[in-house]
């Protein structure tokens, strides 16, 4: 988890820089105002380089090589006794997705909802790999659809938070912030499209799981 957090710094910066570059390129020139490209794209690549350096440092550490040795051991000898994870089945995996989906409906705030949706995504990802490993390709494909939809939604959540912060910084510097609002609305629209498709995706997954029973 710690390694994932370190690697995530560079990954998020890279994804956002490319995301904003493509979004700005697609806008009419008259809509791109102020130093928005410098802040969002150039600044993103600077954060990526900084994050990459941190990642490389982490992957040169003794702790990282101990991790690799431990993983090699698991591959060769298998997991320790009692660590076979018998609960990692299609049924339990689907129940986990369903439980997370109910939490979305019960969320009291938008933040709680976004956290719950992120939980659905992680559960769907886990189910996807369990299904693929057990030959249930239809279930794996349905779970992948949910994972992709909610991955786009999560990227939109991260992007909107970042846009608000950069817009505040631009405003404080006396820069035009119009384009930040345009990009924010595009992200909001993307998030809404993902949520509109989620219900049908969950129903398709449920039907596929029922066929295996």
mmCIF file of C-alpha atoms in Angstrom:
data_model
loop_
_atom_site.group_PDB
_atom_site.id
_atom_site.type_symbol
_atom_site.label_atom_id
_atom_site.label_comp_id
_atom_site.label_asym_id
_atom_site.label_seq_id
_atom_site.Cartn_x
_atom_site.Cartn_y
_atom_site.Cartn_z
ATOM 1 C CA UNK A 1 0.000 0.000 0.000
ATOM 2 C CA UNK A 2 2.804 2.375 0.854
ATOM 3 C CA UNK A 3 4.513 1.652 -2.452
ATOM 4 C CA UNK A 4 1.225 2.190 -4.264
ATOM 5 C CA UNK A 5 0.838 5.592 -2.599
ATOM 6 C CA UNK A 6 4.333 6.625 -3.722
ATOM 7 C CA UNK A 7 3.819 5.414 -7.281
ATOM 8 C CA UNK A 8 0.396 7.060 -7.333
ATOM 9 C CA UNK A 9 1.909 10.539 -7.077
ATOM 10 C CA UNK A 10 3.625 10.223 -10.459
ATOM 11 C CA UNK A 11 0.727 8.297 -11.983
ATOM 12 C CA UNK A 12 -1.902 10.869 -10.976
ATOM 13 C CA UNK A 13 0.246 13.774 -12.172
ATOM 14 C CA UNK A 14 0.851 12.086 -15.517
ATOM 15 C CA UNK A 15 -2.817 11.225 -16.025
ATOM 16 C CA UNK A 16 -3.964 14.745 -15.138
ATOM 17 C CA UNK A 17 -1.355 16.443 -17.346
ATOM 18 C CA UNK A 18 -2.391 14.344 -20.350
ATOM 19 C CA UNK A 19 -6.066 14.775 -19.498
ATOM 20 C CA UNK A 20 -5.824 18.572 -19.392
ATOM 21 C CA UNK A 21 -3.610 18.733 -22.473
ATOM 22 C CA UNK A 22 -6.187 16.817 -24.517
ATOM 23 C CA UNK A 23 -9.099 18.792 -23.062
ATOM 24 C CA UNK A 24 -7.473 22.147 -23.769
ATOM 25 C CA UNK A 25 -6.499 21.107 -27.297
ATOM 26 C CA UNK A 26 -10.150 20.241 -27.979
ATOM 27 C CA UNK A 27 -11.453 23.647 -26.849
ATOM 28 C CA UNK A 28 -11.823 26.625 -29.209
ATOM 29 C CA UNK A 29 -8.759 28.874 -28.835
ATOM 30 C CA UNK A 30 -10.854 31.783 -27.609
ATOM 31 C CA UNK A 31 -12.052 29.706 -24.652
ATOM 32 C CA UNK A 32 -8.519 28.918 -23.421
ATOM 33 C CA UNK A 33 -7.664 31.983 -21.332
ATOM 34 C CA UNK A 34 -4.923 32.938 -18.947
ATOM 35 C CA UNK A 35 -2.028 30.744 -17.898
ATOM 36 C CA UNK A 36 -4.224 27.664 -17.635
ATOM 37 C CA UNK A 37 -2.009 25.487 -19.839
ATOM 38 C CA UNK A 38 1.098 26.404 -17.883
ATOM 39 C CA UNK A 39 -0.566 25.596 -14.576
ATOM 40 C CA UNK A 40 -2.394 22.430 -15.556
ATOM 41 C CA UNK A 41 -0.167 20.827 -18.188
ATOM 42 C CA UNK A 42 3.352 22.132 -17.539
ATOM 43 C CA UNK A 43 2.775 22.068 -13.784
ATOM 44 C CA UNK A 44 1.492 18.505 -14.064
ATOM 45 C CA UNK A 45 4.613 17.327 -15.827
ATOM 46 C CA UNK A 46 6.748 18.971 -13.160
ATOM 47 C CA UNK A 47 4.824 17.072 -10.466
ATOM 48 C CA UNK A 48 5.230 13.891 -12.512
ATOM 49 C CA UNK A 49 9.021 14.273 -12.639
ATOM 50 C CA UNK A 50 9.137 14.891 -8.901
ATOM 51 C CA UNK A 51 6.909 11.878 -8.248
ATOM 52 C CA UNK A 52 8.970 9.723 -10.601
ATOM 53 C CA UNK A 53 12.138 10.560 -8.687
ATOM 54 C CA UNK A 54 10.433 9.539 -5.441
ATOM 55 C CA UNK A 55 9.247 6.306 -7.059
ATOM 56 C CA UNK A 56 12.716 5.430 -8.335
ATOM 57 C CA UNK A 57 14.167 6.111 -4.900
ATOM 58 C CA UNK A 58 11.584 3.806 -3.315
ATOM 59 C CA UNK A 59 12.355 1.053 -5.827
ATOM 60 C CA UNK A 60 16.052 1.211 -4.996
ATOM 61 C CA UNK A 61 15.515 0.797 -1.274
ATOM 62 C CA UNK A 62 16.361 -2.400 0.671
ATOM 63 C CA UNK A 63 12.724 -2.638 1.713
ATOM 64 C CA UNK A 64 11.595 -2.831 -1.926
ATOM 65 C CA UNK A 65 13.982 -5.685 -2.674
ATOM 66 C CA UNK A 66 12.778 -7.524 0.424
ATOM 67 C CA UNK A 67 9.275 -7.191 -0.992
ATOM 68 C CA UNK A 68 10.388 -8.702 -4.311
ATOM 69 C CA UNK A 69 12.057 -11.586 -2.476
ATOM 70 C CA UNK A 70 8.872 -12.216 -0.495
ATOM 71 C CA UNK A 71 6.774 -12.232 -3.671
ATOM 72 C CA UNK A 72 9.192 -14.651 -5.331
ATOM 73 C CA UNK A 73 8.820 -16.915 -2.319
ATOM 74 C CA UNK A 74 5.034 -16.901 -2.590
ATOM 75 C CA UNK A 75 5.251 -17.786 -6.295
ATOM 76 C CA UNK A 76 7.603 -20.707 -5.598
ATOM 77 C CA UNK A 77 6.133 -22.123 -2.383
ATOM 78 C CA UNK A 78 2.577 -20.822 -2.371
ATOM 79 C CA UNK A 79 0.916 -18.781 0.408
ATOM 80 C CA UNK A 80 1.511 -19.635 4.083
ATOM 81 C CA UNK A 81 -0.886 -22.194 5.672
ATOM 82 C CA UNK A 82 -4.239 -20.632 6.400
ATOM 83 C CA UNK A 83 -3.656 -17.834 3.876
ATOM 84 C CA UNK A 84 -5.381 -19.410 0.893
ATOM 85 C CA UNK A 85 -8.279 -16.923 1.110
ATOM 86 C CA UNK A 86 -11.156 -19.400 0.615
ATOM 87 C CA UNK A 87 -13.557 -16.464 0.641
ATOM 88 C CA UNK A 88 -12.172 -15.248 -2.693
ATOM 89 C CA UNK A 89 -15.026 -16.776 -4.679
ATOM 90 C CA UNK A 90 -17.504 -15.469 -7.219
ATOM 91 C CA UNK A 91 -20.340 -15.431 -4.674
ATOM 92 C CA UNK A 92 -18.458 -13.631 -1.923
ATOM 93 C CA UNK A 93 -16.894 -11.268 -4.447
ATOM 94 C CA UNK A 94 -20.288 -10.344 -5.852
ATOM 95 C CA UNK A 95 -21.719 -9.863 -2.347
ATOM 96 C CA UNK A 96 -18.914 -7.402 -1.678
ATOM 97 C CA UNK A 97 -19.820 -5.429 -4.806
ATOM 98 C CA UNK A 98 -23.507 -5.413 -3.831
ATOM 99 C CA UNK A 99 -22.748 -4.263 -0.296
ATOM 100 C CA UNK A 100 -20.651 -1.364 -1.597
ATOM 101 C CA UNK A 101 -23.385 -0.465 -4.084
ATOM 102 C CA UNK A 102 -25.952 -0.249 -1.274
ATOM 103 C CA UNK A 103 -23.611 2.080 0.591
ATOM 104 C CA UNK A 104 -23.723 4.417 -2.425
ATOM 105 C CA UNK A 105 -27.511 4.672 -2.185
ATOM 106 C CA UNK A 106 -27.299 5.315 1.566
ATOM 107 C CA UNK A 107 -24.580 7.989 1.361
ATOM 108 C CA UNK A 108 -25.547 11.196 3.145
ATOM 109 C CA UNK A 109 -23.156 13.543 1.343
ATOM 110 C CA UNK A 110 -21.501 13.754 -2.065
ATOM 111 C CA UNK A 111 -18.147 12.997 -0.456
ATOM 112 C CA UNK A 112 -19.566 9.871 1.190
ATOM 113 C CA UNK A 113 -21.069 8.844 -2.136
ATOM 114 C CA UNK A 114 -17.781 9.256 -3.959
ATOM 115 C CA UNK A 115 -16.000 7.216 -1.292
ATOM 116 C CA UNK A 116 -18.635 4.499 -1.589
ATOM 117 C CA UNK A 117 -18.333 4.470 -5.380
ATOM 118 C CA UNK A 118 -14.587 4.066 -5.042
ATOM 119 C CA UNK A 119 -15.321 1.070 -2.817
ATOM 120 C CA UNK A 120 -17.567 -0.425 -5.506
ATOM 121 C CA UNK A 121 -14.763 -0.017 -8.016
ATOM 122 C CA UNK A 122 -12.231 -1.804 -5.829
ATOM 123 C CA UNK A 123 -14.685 -4.645 -5.140
ATOM 124 C CA UNK A 124 -15.476 -4.964 -8.859
ATOM 125 C CA UNK A 125 -11.778 -5.066 -9.678
ATOM 126 C CA UNK A 126 -11.244 -7.874 -7.198
ATOM 127 C CA UNK A 127 -14.227 -9.805 -8.546
ATOM 128 C CA UNK A 128 -12.966 -9.308 -12.093
ATOM 129 C CA UNK A 129 -9.686 -11.058 -11.376
ATOM 130 C CA UNK A 130 -11.293 -13.857 -9.358
ATOM 131 C CA UNK A 131 -13.729 -14.474 -12.204
ATOM 132 C CA UNK A 132 -10.969 -14.446 -14.806
ATOM 133 C CA UNK A 133 -8.904 -16.893 -12.752
ATOM 134 C CA UNK A 134 -11.835 -19.304 -12.456
ATOM 135 C CA UNK A 135 -12.831 -19.144 -16.122
ATOM 136 C CA UNK A 136 -15.975 -17.036 -15.649
ATOM 137 C CA UNK A 137 -15.238 -14.702 -18.559
ATOM 138 C CA UNK A 138 -18.718 -13.153 -18.708
ATOM 139 C CA UNK A 139 -18.586 -12.127 -15.044
ATOM 140 C CA UNK A 140 -15.053 -10.834 -15.488
ATOM 141 C CA UNK A 141 -16.153 -8.691 -18.434
ATOM 142 C CA UNK A 142 -19.153 -7.267 -16.539
ATOM 143 C CA UNK A 143 -16.971 -6.474 -13.538
ATOM 144 C CA UNK A 144 -14.409 -4.824 -15.819
ATOM 145 C CA UNK A 145 -17.148 -2.556 -17.214
ATOM 146 C CA UNK A 146 -18.039 -1.407 -13.696
ATOM 147 C CA UNK A 147 -14.372 -0.942 -12.839
ATOM 148 C CA UNK A 148 -13.833 1.185 -15.962
ATOM 149 C CA UNK A 149 -16.914 3.325 -15.384
ATOM 150 C CA UNK A 150 -15.991 4.042 -11.791
ATOM 151 C CA UNK A 151 -12.341 4.523 -12.707
ATOM 152 C CA UNK A 152 -13.446 7.333 -15.017
ATOM 153 C CA UNK A 153 -15.662 8.681 -12.244
ATOM 154 C CA UNK A 154 -12.817 8.603 -9.704
ATOM 155 C CA UNK A 155 -10.471 10.340 -12.146
ATOM 156 C CA UNK A 156 -13.146 13.003 -12.557
ATOM 157 C CA UNK A 157 -13.403 13.452 -8.777
ATOM 158 C CA UNK A 158 -9.632 13.865 -8.487
ATOM 159 C CA UNK A 159 -9.563 16.226 -11.457
ATOM 160 C CA UNK A 160 -12.321 18.464 -10.119
ATOM 161 C CA UNK A 161 -10.590 18.779 -6.759
ATOM 162 C CA UNK A 162 -7.357 19.682 -8.539
ATOM 163 C CA UNK A 163 -9.103 22.204 -10.788
ATOM 164 C CA UNK A 164 -10.613 23.994 -7.811
ATOM 165 C CA UNK A 165 -7.212 24.305 -6.174
ATOM 166 C CA UNK A 166 -5.532 25.568 -9.338
ATOM 167 C CA UNK A 167 -8.384 28.010 -10.001
ATOM 168 C CA UNK A 168 -7.975 29.443 -6.495
ATOM 169 C CA UNK A 169 -4.244 29.852 -7.077
ATOM 170 C CA UNK A 170 -4.845 31.486 -10.453
ATOM 171 C CA UNK A 171 -7.444 33.843 -8.986
ATOM 172 C CA UNK A 172 -5.052 34.855 -6.203
ATOM 173 C CA UNK A 173 -2.450 35.621 -8.875
ATOM 174 C CA UNK A 174 -4.906 37.824 -10.766
ATOM 175 C CA UNK A 175 -5.266 35.431 -13.695
ATOM 176 C CA UNK A 176 -8.336 34.688 -15.800
ATOM 177 C CA UNK A 177 -10.075 31.615 -14.340
ATOM 178 C CA UNK A 178 -12.826 31.154 -16.959
ATOM 179 C CA UNK A 179 -11.264 28.043 -18.522
ATOM 180 C CA UNK A 180 -11.045 26.254 -15.183
ATOM 181 C CA UNK A 181 -14.817 26.494 -14.957
ATOM 182 C CA UNK A 182 -15.229 25.082 -18.462
ATOM 183 C CA UNK A 183 -13.012 22.113 -17.625
ATOM 184 C CA UNK A 184 -14.754 21.592 -14.313
ATOM 185 C CA UNK A 185 -18.132 21.372 -16.029
ATOM 186 C CA UNK A 186 -16.770 18.854 -18.525
ATOM 187 C CA UNK A 187 -15.585 16.699 -15.643
ATOM 188 C CA UNK A 188 -18.955 17.035 -13.932
ATOM 189 C CA UNK A 189 -20.706 15.923 -17.119
ATOM 190 C CA UNK A 190 -18.393 12.919 -17.454
ATOM 191 C CA UNK A 191 -19.055 11.897 -13.871
ATOM 192 C CA UNK A 192 -22.800 12.093 -14.432
ATOM 193 C CA UNK A 193 -22.605 9.947 -17.574
ATOM 194 C CA UNK A 194 -20.683 7.298 -15.662
ATOM 195 C CA UNK A 195 -23.271 7.224 -12.883
ATOM 196 C CA UNK A 196 -26.121 6.990 -15.387
ATOM 197 C CA UNK A 197 -24.559 3.841 -16.857
ATOM 198 C CA UNK A 198 -23.715 2.248 -13.526
ATOM 199 C CA UNK A 199 -27.206 0.909 -12.760
ATOM 200 C CA UNK A 200 -27.404 -1.125 -15.961
ATOM 201 C CA UNK A 201 -23.835 -2.335 -15.506
ATOM 202 C CA UNK A 202 -24.660 -3.632 -12.013
ATOM 203 C CA UNK A 203 -27.800 -5.371 -13.330
ATOM 204 C CA UNK A 204 -25.777 -7.072 -16.070
ATOM 205 C CA UNK A 205 -23.291 -8.292 -13.482
ATOM 206 C CA UNK A 206 -26.075 -9.649 -11.289
ATOM 207 C CA UNK A 207 -27.567 -11.600 -14.218
ATOM 208 C CA UNK A 208 -24.179 -13.097 -15.081
ATOM 209 C CA UNK A 209 -23.583 -14.178 -11.488
ATOM 210 C CA UNK A 210 -27.004 -15.800 -11.237
ATOM 211 C CA UNK A 211 -26.273 -17.934 -14.311
ATOM 212 C CA UNK A 212 -23.365 -19.558 -12.469
ATOM 213 C CA UNK A 213 -25.474 -20.715 -9.531
#
